[in-house]
Structures are given as structure tokens and as C-alpha cells.
């Protein structure tokens, strides 16, 4: 099977690297500048078809337009065959695509992930996904993966990540080489075509990404007993049927030359999307989170030798001469005639080119370092000298890792000798890495490193260029926005949305594992008198001090949240009802002992609490929240400043 080829496109870090290479080789290359567009295009991999992609993501574009006045957003549906060109040409400013596609585009064109989507289905949410391998349930001859040898098998596309590569790896792990042992068919988008091919008997089995089976069952398109999932797995915290390992969900990525302020505003708007917003419902997601680690995607592609790890085809000189020999003979005379004129023009431009490129490197805002093939420093621009707290004469000839301490962003392991890695690769193209720079001043900086080889002639590698781009501010903003989206700005406690998300996970865990938890719903008593008498500033201070008390009374594994107004919630994980009652009594005593003094007057508050035990019989999230509210109301009705334990028995 022939995998899809990827075209090349130069972007800012790559142009820097290329300029250094050509400077050392006495050639010049212009730097491509980014031009502002009034209309911002969001490219989306249309795995369910073009029209469906526009329907799903247009509300997101409309939401962004409402949050960023004066900027228009357009959804551009793309396929596996068109997405690379859209990124390479700059037609797509932002890209929402699958993990495998992102990794290849990141390496080849320098796009950077700024967020990862949270998938949403009736059975739950997740930031990871996998693939299912299905056959018809009435096929008694296909009950496990080994039974697929010699069978007809459908997938989405040769370059599909969830639509082929995940399933391919699982088949290989079970001793089946699909290209030799099966009859492969690729249906293309939409994904439904694979399911219909299996249902109709056109193929014996097929594969596609997770969550879709549950969605089709929920929509009534298929019956729950219509298909059999082969190699069905169980992964804690993942609510969907799957046959394969799990990988990080689709990222939102941005072009390297995108205006940084615009990218921040887009990211801030997406993190602020409220739960239940039409944009989330249309896209069938629960929201966006900080970008995950996509190294497992690299590992899968490297093992299968696909995408950016696909080996080059070897073409011999004899084959070239056989096909193009007559053309070479005719062109050779023309080349020889122009060669002397070319050399003369080249010599005249050498001095001007060297001066121009040297000035360019001094004015570039990124750190640029050139090394030999072993990583020994040959040149640094002024930005690199400032970033490394050194001067070029002091470190020339030293290993660049002695100056720039670069580690992996997730594992904090040394990134290794990137210059030697780049020089050892067969394909002469840039490679991009995300990491942390541990500065000599004790600070840590989030950076994107782009490496490219310096070649003497067509093949011999003489050195390497490293371009280090500081993305600390963007990454810090992403973490800050994530925190703000999940916490109450007044008290610093978890907000209602994040609290219900954690409560939902606890309920799901209780249903599956039988663990017991306790939910406490708290409503302050006599708080309104303080607020009305002393004003909102005093009321806000009381709420902050009560919040501090709540956090001190619970464990680090528990969650205290402000639900709204003077209402709070506490989730006690792995807790029996008796222990939950003890916590409620501590909370009541702590708040009863609190007083607020103003103008010589002392004001006190109490707290009414509703307790609910969460176990396998508790019901769903909505039922538990309703029970907690009813229990709190009962506590108030019976005199306030007390707790009441909810019971489903009316007696």
C-alpha cells in the first residue's frame, strides 16, 4: 500500500535555519514575512464529510467572531489529501485535525498545538481516543482478531490515524500483517461508510475511531447488539468501547507566523466557552484543555514507518538515465553555456550576500546557533548569547548542551544531542521539538526548537542549525486561562462547572468500582443580613473567609467549591457516610465559631448542610444534585445551622 506523501513548506524558524545554511554555503535566501488577513481560516479535518464539518464547527467560528470584534472566522473542511497543502500554502491559519496528522504537520511545517479538545458523548467525556475493530455480531467465524486473517477489511484512508493506523498496529501485535494477510479497502470520508460496508457484508470487518458506535446507537442508527467489538479493552476513566491503545485527542494548532496576540485571544475565548454553549454542542465536545503530550503518536508512526517516518523510495542512477537520458544530452549543452556567466554573477554578489545575511541574523528575534555534526558551537547570534548568558568567543567549540540545558516538557529528561540527531536523518528537512530551557539564572522557559542540517553539496552533512523560539508567555497564558476557567474568582475555590465535572467522574467511578463518596451541599444561614446591612464588600470578605475555613477542614484529595452566591459544595472521595457526617459536624462548628466585626458590631453566620451518599444505587449526576439540594432545604426547614442526610425512603 502506498502511503500519502507530504509536501514541504518553509516557515519562520525554517527560513532562519535555511538562511544560516546558505550563508555558510555562500548563497542567499529571502525571509518570508507573514501578512495579516482580515479573515481567519480554521482548517478542519472533515472525517464525517465536508457538509457535516461545516455544520459542526461553524458555531465555533460564530462564537469567536462575537468574542473578537472586527475579526471574521471561516471554516475550511479538509481531507487527508488536502490538509497538507492548506497548511503549506498558509490557507489555513488554525488547524483542527487528528493526532497523527498534527504530528506530521508539526514536524514538516512548524505548526504548534495550543489546546486539546475534550470529546463529549452521552456516555462521558475524554481527552484521549482510540479505535474500534468491528464485525457483524452474527459472524460466528469472527470473534477475535486472529480470525481476520485472509478476510476483507475496511478502513478510512491510508493516512488515517484513528481510521487506520491504530487498528493496523493492533493487527500487527496479533501477528497479522494487513498488507499481506488481508484484503484491504479504503472507503474515504465520511466514517459511516466503513460501518455500512461491514453491515452490508461488503467487507468482513472494519475499523474507525472510538465514540462513534455509542453515538450511532444513541441516534438510533444502529442497534446495540448489531456489531461485535474485537479485542475489546477496558481502560480506567475511558467511557467508550475500544480495541486499541489510547492516544491524545485532536489538537488545535496554529501556524508559526500567526499573530501571537490574536492566537492568545482565540485561546482565551475557547477556554472561556461555558458548558452547554451551542458551539460545544454542535462540535460534540465538552470544551478545550491545555495541549497534551503527543510523543505516543510519534512512537506509533515510527513503528509502522508511516507519515513522516515513511522510508524514502530508492531510485538508481541506471533507472534515471534510462528514462531521462535523451533529455540530459540536450540540456547539458545549455547548462555548460550558462555556467560561466552564472559563476561570474555569483562572485560579484558574494560580498553583498554575506553582509546582508549577517545583518539578518543579528536582527532576528529568535536564538540561532550553528554547530558541527557533533553539536560543537560554531556561531551564535546576539539573541542566543543573551539566552545562554554567554558570548560566542567563550563557548565556541563547546557542546551546545553545556550552554543550553534543554529537557523534555513532560518527562524533564534531557533532549539529547539534537544536532547529531538531525545530521543522522536521511531526509534533509527541518525537525521541530517542544521542550524546556533551564536557564543559568534559575528560570525555566518553554521553547520550540527547530533543527536543520547544513549540507556541503547534495549529500554530505557539515553541520546543523538550531533555532530556539521562546513560547513561555503563550504556554503560561494557557495554564492561567485553564485555572481561571475552573475556579471562582472571588474565593479561589473550584467553580460550579469544574465541581460538577469532578462529581460526574466520581459518580462514574462509583458505578463501575463500587467506591463510596459523600456530597455535601452547604447554604450559609443569616448571610443576607450581613450583605444587606454592611454591603457587598463585607459580604465578599465573609465568603472568602468561609471558603478558607472549608478548605482547611477537608483533605487534599477532596474538593471544596463555590456553587454560587452563598452556596458551597464539598466532594469527599472514598468516604463512608459516617465519616462524611463527622466532616459536616466539623464544618458546622467551625462556621458557628466564626464572627465578622464591623463598627463595633459582631455578626455571625451559620450553615445548613445536605448530605448524599454516592454509591451504585445513587443514580446519575442530576439525581444526586437534586437529592443534595433537597437535603439542604430540609436542614433549613428544621431550624437552620444543622445538617440533614438524604434518604430515598419517604418514611
XYZ file of C-alpha atoms in Angstrom, residues 25 49 78 91 98 204 284 291 310 315 345 617:
12
model
C 27.431 27.916 1.566
C -17.837 14.665 5.297
C -10.253 19.387 4.543
C -4.514 28.991 3.523
C -6.320 14.202 14.261
C -15.915 -8.795 6.885
C -19.961 17.388 20.119
C -2.236 20.688 24.995
C 7.997 6.628 5.884
C 15.821 5.276 -7.323
C 27.451 36.859 -11.425
C -27.631 2.915 43.960
